[in-house]
Amino acid sequence: MLPLNTWANDREADAALIEAVTERLDENSLTESGVLVVSAQDGVVELVGTVRSSDLLDVAEALALEVEGVEEVVNRLEVFAPEPEVSPPDPAQPPEGEPGAHQQPELQQPEAQQPEAQQPEAQQPEAQQPE
């Protein structure tokens, strides 16, 4: 079992590595390019988060390795693509997929009314009236 002061020294060393690596990444504006979280344990530094390009994945790892005391870097960074800017919908236009969205509404033509064919009324024999 490790003495308590050794454990405390290890934690202090890990905290110092985290601070040094974070500063190194800040100096190179890498933390502005995405979200980076740095952790460390016994000389092994882990980078987790996102960067804007695949080139920055390698740069972040190289910068971390330059820090004194870093023995290994576990690079878990991912490249993210910024969301495309979407302009707010025009309130005068109906949303896509709803009737009237970028299309003319169909006009319904009234059915042509045909005049009713007049058929001659059936002639009924005149009723004979009693005389």
JSON list of C-alpha atoms in Angstrom, two decimals:
[
{"chain": "A", "resi": 1, "resn": "MET", "atom": "CA", "xyz": [0.00, 0.00, 0.00]},
{"chain": "A", "resi": 2, "resn": "LEU", "atom": "CA", "xyz": [1.30, 3.46, -0.94]},
{"chain": "A", "resi": 3, "resn": "PRO", "atom": "CA", "xyz": [1.87, 6.03, 1.80]},
{"chain": "A", "resi": 4, "resn": "LEU", "atom": "CA", "xyz": [-0.70, 8.83, 1.77]},
{"chain": "A", "resi": 5, "resn": "ASN", "atom": "CA", "xyz": [1.88, 11.48, 0.89]},
{"chain": "A", "resi": 6, "resn": "THR", "atom": "CA", "xyz": [2.88, 9.52, -2.26]},
{"chain": "A", "resi": 7, "resn": "TRP", "atom": "CA", "xyz": [-0.73, 9.49, -3.40]},
{"chain": "A", "resi": 8, "resn": "ALA", "atom": "CA", "xyz": [-1.00, 13.24, -2.72]},
{"chain": "A", "resi": 9, "resn": "ASN", "atom": "CA", "xyz": [2.22, 13.85, -4.65]},
{"chain": "A", "resi": 10, "resn": "ASP", "atom": "CA", "xyz": [0.87, 11.85, -7.59]},
{"chain": "A", "resi": 11, "resn": "ARG", "atom": "CA", "xyz": [-2.32, 13.91, -7.60]},
{"chain": "A", "resi": 12, "resn": "GLU", "atom": "CA", "xyz": [-0.29, 17.12, -7.49]},
{"chain": "A", "resi": 13, "resn": "ALA", "atom": "CA", "xyz": [1.89, 15.89, -10.35]},
{"chain": "A", "resi": 14, "resn": "ASP", "atom": "CA", "xyz": [-1.22, 14.98, -12.38]},
{"chain": "A", "resi": 15, "resn": "ALA", "atom": "CA", "xyz": [-2.77, 18.39, -11.69]},
{"chain": "A", "resi": 16, "resn": "ALA", "atom": "CA", "xyz": [0.47, 20.09, -12.75]},
{"chain": "A", "resi": 17, "resn": "LEU", "atom": "CA", "xyz": [0.51, 18.09, -16.00]},
{"chain": "A", "resi": 18, "resn": "ILE", "atom": "CA", "xyz": [-3.10, 18.99, -16.73]},
{"chain": "A", "resi": 19, "resn": "GLU", "atom": "CA", "xyz": [-2.35, 22.67, -16.17]},
{"chain": "A", "resi": 20, "resn": "ALA", "atom": "CA", "xyz": [0.84, 22.62, -18.26]},
{"chain": "A", "resi": 21, "resn": "VAL", "atom": "CA", "xyz": [-0.79, 20.78, -21.20]},
{"chain": "A", "resi": 22, "resn": "THR", "atom": "CA", "xyz": [-3.86, 23.04, -21.09]},
{"chain": "A", "resi": 23, "resn": "GLU", "atom": "CA", "xyz": [-1.62, 26.14, -21.16]},
{"chain": "A", "resi": 24, "resn": "ARG", "atom": "CA", "xyz": [0.37, 24.70, -24.08]},
{"chain": "A", "resi": 25, "resn": "LEU", "atom": "CA", "xyz": [-2.82, 24.10, -26.05]},
{"chain": "A", "resi": 26, "resn": "ASP", "atom": "CA", "xyz": [-4.11, 27.58, -25.15]},
{"chain": "A", "resi": 27, "resn": "GLU", "atom": "CA", "xyz": [-0.88, 29.18, -26.43]},
{"chain": "A", "resi": 28, "resn": "ASN", "atom": "CA", "xyz": [-1.59, 27.64, -29.83]},
{"chain": "A", "resi": 29, "resn": "SER", "atom": "CA", "xyz": [-5.29, 28.58, -29.86]},
{"chain": "A", "resi": 30, "resn": "LEU", "atom": "CA", "xyz": [-6.35, 24.96, -29.99]},
{"chain": "A", "resi": 31, "resn": "THR", "atom": "CA", "xyz": [-8.85, 25.40, -27.20]},
{"chain": "A", "resi": 32, "resn": "GLU", "atom": "CA", "xyz": [-10.52, 28.12, -29.30]},
{"chain": "A", "resi": 33, "resn": "SER", "atom": "CA", "xyz": [-11.02, 25.70, -32.16]},
{"chain": "A", "resi": 34, "resn": "GLY", "atom": "CA", "xyz": [-13.27, 23.35, -30.23]},
{"chain": "A", "resi": 35, "resn": "VAL", "atom": "CA", "xyz": [-13.85, 21.81, -26.83]},
{"chain": "A", "resi": 36, "resn": "LEU", "atom": "CA", "xyz": [-10.85, 20.15, -25.19]},
{"chain": "A", "resi": 37, "resn": "VAL", "atom": "CA", "xyz": [-10.70, 18.37, -21.85]},
{"chain": "A", "resi": 38, "resn": "VAL", "atom": "CA", "xyz": [-7.31, 17.36, -20.50]},
{"chain": "A", "resi": 39, "resn": "SER", "atom": "CA", "xyz": [-6.83, 14.70, -17.84]},
{"chain": "A", "resi": 40, "resn": "ALA", "atom": "CA", "xyz": [-3.67, 13.04, -16.55]},
{"chain": "A", "resi": 41, "resn": "GLN", "atom": "CA", "xyz": [-2.59, 10.09, -14.45]},
{"chain": "A", "resi": 42, "resn": "ASP", "atom": "CA", "xyz": [0.97, 8.96, -13.84]},
{"chain": "A", "resi": 43, "resn": "GLY", "atom": "CA", "xyz": [2.40, 10.76, -16.88]},
{"chain": "A", "resi": 44, "resn": "VAL", "atom": "CA", "xyz": [-0.34, 9.62, -19.25]},
{"chain": "A", "resi": 45, "resn": "VAL", "atom": "CA", "xyz": [-2.35, 12.56, -20.60]},
{"chain": "A", "resi": 46, "resn": "GLU", "atom": "CA", "xyz": [-5.75, 12.05, -22.17]},
{"chain": "A", "resi": 47, "resn": "LEU", "atom": "CA", "xyz": [-7.23, 14.57, -24.61]},
{"chain": "A", "resi": 48, "resn": "VAL", "atom": "CA", "xyz": [-10.99, 14.39, -25.09]},
{"chain": "A", "resi": 49, "resn": "GLY", "atom": "CA", "xyz": [-13.22, 16.73, -27.08]},
{"chain": "A", "resi": 50, "resn": "THR", "atom": "CA", "xyz": [-13.60, 18.23, -30.52]},
{"chain": "A", "resi": 51, "resn": "VAL", "atom": "CA", "xyz": [-11.47, 20.22, -32.95]},
{"chain": "A", "resi": 52, "resn": "ARG", "atom": "CA", "xyz": [-12.25, 21.79, -36.32]},
{"chain": "A", "resi": 53, "resn": "SER", "atom": "CA", "xyz": [-9.93, 19.76, -38.52]},
{"chain": "A", "resi": 54, "resn": "SER", "atom": "CA", "xyz": [-8.08, 16.46, -38.64]},
{"chain": "A", "resi": 55, "resn": "ASP", "atom": "CA", "xyz": [-4.77, 18.37, -38.74]},
{"chain": "A", "resi": 56, "resn": "LEU", "atom": "CA", "xyz": [-5.51, 19.74, -35.28]},
{"chain": "A", "resi": 57, "resn": "LEU", "atom": "CA", "xyz": [-5.86, 16.21, -33.90]},
{"chain": "A", "resi": 58, "resn": "ASP", "atom": "CA", "xyz": [-2.17, 15.57, -34.57]},
{"chain": "A", "resi": 59, "resn": "VAL", "atom": "CA", "xyz": [-1.08, 19.07, -33.51]},
{"chain": "A", "resi": 60, "resn": "ALA", "atom": "CA", "xyz": [-2.80, 18.72, -30.12]},
{"chain": "A", "resi": 61, "resn": "GLU", "atom": "CA", "xyz": [-1.13, 15.39, -29.48]},
{"chain": "A", "resi": 62, "resn": "ALA", "atom": "CA", "xyz": [2.32, 16.70, -30.50]},
{"chain": "A", "resi": 63, "resn": "LEU", "atom": "CA", "xyz": [1.95, 19.77, -28.28]},
{"chain": "A", "resi": 64, "resn": "ALA", "atom": "CA", "xyz": [0.96, 17.65, -25.29]},
{"chain": "A", "resi": 65, "resn": "LEU", "atom": "CA", "xyz": [3.98, 15.37, -25.82]},
{"chain": "A", "resi": 66, "resn": "GLU", "atom": "CA", "xyz": [6.28, 18.41, -25.69]},
{"chain": "A", "resi": 67, "resn": "VAL", "atom": "CA", "xyz": [5.28, 19.13, -22.08]},
{"chain": "A", "resi": 68, "resn": "GLU", "atom": "CA", "xyz": [7.85, 17.94, -19.55]},
{"chain": "A", "resi": 69, "resn": "GLY", "atom": "CA", "xyz": [6.57, 14.95, -17.58]},
{"chain": "A", "resi": 70, "resn": "VAL", "atom": "CA", "xyz": [4.19, 13.69, -20.30]},
{"chain": "A", "resi": 71, "resn": "GLU", "atom": "CA", "xyz": [5.13, 10.12, -21.15]},
{"chain": "A", "resi": 72, "resn": "GLU", "atom": "CA", "xyz": [2.19, 9.20, -23.33]},
{"chain": "A", "resi": 73, "resn": "VAL", "atom": "CA", "xyz": [-0.86, 10.89, -24.89]},
{"chain": "A", "resi": 74, "resn": "VAL", "atom": "CA", "xyz": [-4.18, 9.15, -25.38]},
{"chain": "A", "resi": 75, "resn": "ASN", "atom": "CA", "xyz": [-5.85, 11.18, -28.10]},
{"chain": "A", "resi": 76, "resn": "ARG", "atom": "CA", "xyz": [-9.63, 10.86, -28.06]},
{"chain": "A", "resi": 77, "resn": "LEU", "atom": "CA", "xyz": [-10.26, 14.08, -29.96]},
{"chain": "A", "resi": 78, "resn": "GLU", "atom": "CA", "xyz": [-12.81, 14.09, -32.75]},
{"chain": "A", "resi": 79, "resn": "VAL", "atom": "CA", "xyz": [-13.30, 16.40, -35.70]},
{"chain": "A", "resi": 80, "resn": "PHE", "atom": "CA", "xyz": [-16.59, 18.24, -35.78]},
{"chain": "A", "resi": 81, "resn": "ALA", "atom": "CA", "xyz": [-18.19, 20.05, -38.65]},
{"chain": "A", "resi": 82, "resn": "PRO", "atom": "CA", "xyz": [-19.84, 23.33, -37.71]},
{"chain": "A", "resi": 83, "resn": "GLU", "atom": "CA", "xyz": [-23.59, 23.40, -38.12]},
{"chain": "A", "resi": 84, "resn": "PRO", "atom": "CA", "xyz": [-24.65, 25.18, -41.31]},
{"chain": "A", "resi": 85, "resn": "GLU", "atom": "CA", "xyz": [-26.17, 28.53, -40.64]},
{"chain": "A", "resi": 86, "resn": "VAL", "atom": "CA", "xyz": [-29.89, 28.45, -41.11]},
{"chain": "A", "resi": 87, "resn": "SER", "atom": "CA", "xyz": [-31.79, 31.66, -41.57]},
{"chain": "A", "resi": 88, "resn": "PRO", "atom": "CA", "xyz": [-35.03, 32.02, -39.64]},
{"chain": "A", "resi": 89, "resn": "PRO", "atom": "CA", "xyz": [-38.15, 31.12, -41.59]},
{"chain": "A", "resi": 90, "resn": "ASP", "atom": "CA", "xyz": [-40.00, 33.88, -43.39]},
{"chain": "A", "resi": 91, "resn": "PRO", "atom": "CA", "xyz": [-43.33, 34.27, -41.60]},
{"chain": "A", "resi": 92, "resn": "ALA", "atom": "CA", "xyz": [-44.95, 35.15, -44.93]},
{"chain": "A", "resi": 93, "resn": "GLN", "atom": "CA", "xyz": [-44.02, 31.75, -46.37]},
{"chain": "A", "resi": 94, "resn": "PRO", "atom": "CA", "xyz": [-45.62, 28.54, -45.14]},
{"chain": "A", "resi": 95, "resn": "PRO", "atom": "CA", "xyz": [-43.17, 25.88, -43.91]},
{"chain": "A", "resi": 96, "resn": "GLU", "atom": "CA", "xyz": [-42.00, 23.37, -46.47]},
{"chain": "A", "resi": 97, "resn": "GLY", "atom": "CA", "xyz": [-44.15, 20.31, -46.83]},
{"chain": "A", "resi": 98, "resn": "GLU", "atom": "CA", "xyz": [-47.34, 22.18, -46.01]},
{"chain": "A", "resi": 99, "resn": "PRO", "atom": "CA", "xyz": [-49.87, 23.20, -48.63]},
{"chain": "A", "resi": 100, "resn": "GLY", "atom": "CA", "xyz": [-48.78, 26.33, -50.39]},
{"chain": "A", "resi": 101, "resn": "ALA", "atom": "CA", "xyz": [-45.08, 25.83, -49.77]},
{"chain": "A", "resi": 102, "resn": "HIS", "atom": "CA", "xyz": [-43.38, 26.98, -52.95]},
{"chain": "A", "resi": 103, "resn": "GLN", "atom": "CA", "xyz": [-46.24, 25.83, -55.11]},
{"chain": "A", "resi": 104, "resn": "GLN", "atom": "CA", "xyz": [-49.39, 27.26, -56.44]},
{"chain": "A", "resi": 105, "resn": "PRO", "atom": "CA", "xyz": [-52.50, 25.90, -54.80]},
{"chain": "A", "resi": 106, "resn": "GLU", "atom": "CA", "xyz": [-54.60, 23.81, -57.08]},
{"chain": "A", "resi": 107, "resn": "LEU", "atom": "CA", "xyz": [-57.66, 25.65, -58.20]},
{"chain": "A", "resi": 108, "resn": "GLN", "atom": "CA", "xyz": [-60.69, 23.53, -58.43]},
{"chain": "A", "resi": 109, "resn": "GLN", "atom": "CA", "xyz": [-62.73, 24.19, -61.47]},
{"chain": "A", "resi": 110, "resn": "PRO", "atom": "CA", "xyz": [-66.46, 24.07, -60.91]},
{"chain": "A", "resi": 111, "resn": "GLU", "atom": "CA", "xyz": [-67.98, 21.16, -62.69]},
{"chain": "A", "resi": 112, "resn": "ALA", "atom": "CA", "xyz": [-69.62, 22.23, -65.89]},
{"chain": "A", "resi": 113, "resn": "GLN", "atom": "CA", "xyz": [-73.29, 22.14, -65.38]},
{"chain": "A", "resi": 114, "resn": "GLN", "atom": "CA", "xyz": [-75.11, 20.47, -68.15]},
{"chain": "A", "resi": 115, "resn": "PRO", "atom": "CA", "xyz": [-78.63, 21.65, -68.73]},
{"chain": "A", "resi": 116, "resn": "GLU", "atom": "CA", "xyz": [-80.94, 18.89, -67.79]},
{"chain": "A", "resi": 117, "resn": "ALA", "atom": "CA", "xyz": [-82.27, 17.27, -70.85]},
{"chain": "A", "resi": 118, "resn": "GLN", "atom": "CA", "xyz": [-85.87, 18.01, -71.06]},
{"chain": "A", "resi": 119, "resn": "GLN", "atom": "CA", "xyz": [-87.77, 15.02, -71.96]},
{"chain": "A", "resi": 120, "resn": "PRO", "atom": "CA", "xyz": [-91.29, 15.37, -73.09]},
{"chain": "A", "resi": 121, "resn": "GLU", "atom": "CA", "xyz": [-93.62, 14.60, -70.30]},
{"chain": "A", "resi": 122, "resn": "ALA", "atom": "CA", "xyz": [-95.38, 11.38, -70.75]},
{"chain": "A", "resi": 123, "resn": "GLN", "atom": "CA", "xyz": [-98.75, 12.17, -71.90]},
{"chain": "A", "resi": 124, "resn": "GLN", "atom": "CA", "xyz": [-101.28, 10.67, -69.75]},
{"chain": "A", "resi": 125, "resn": "PRO", "atom": "CA", "xyz": [-104.68, 9.98, -71.07]},
{"chain": "A", "resi": 126, "resn": "GLU", "atom": "CA", "xyz": [-107.00, 12.61, -69.93]},
{"chain": "A", "resi": 127, "resn": "ALA", "atom": "CA", "xyz": [-109.10, 11.40, -67.21]},
{"chain": "A", "resi": 128, "resn": "GLN", "atom": "CA", "xyz": [-112.54, 10.95, -68.32]},
{"chain": "A", "resi": 129, "resn": "GLN", "atom": "CA", "xyz": [-114.89, 12.87, -66.32]},
{"chain": "A", "resi": 130, "resn": "PRO", "atom": "CA", "xyz": [-118.26, 11.38, -65.61]},
{"chain": "A", "resi": 131, "resn": "GLU", "atom": "CA", "xyz": [-120.89, 12.90, -67.72]}
]
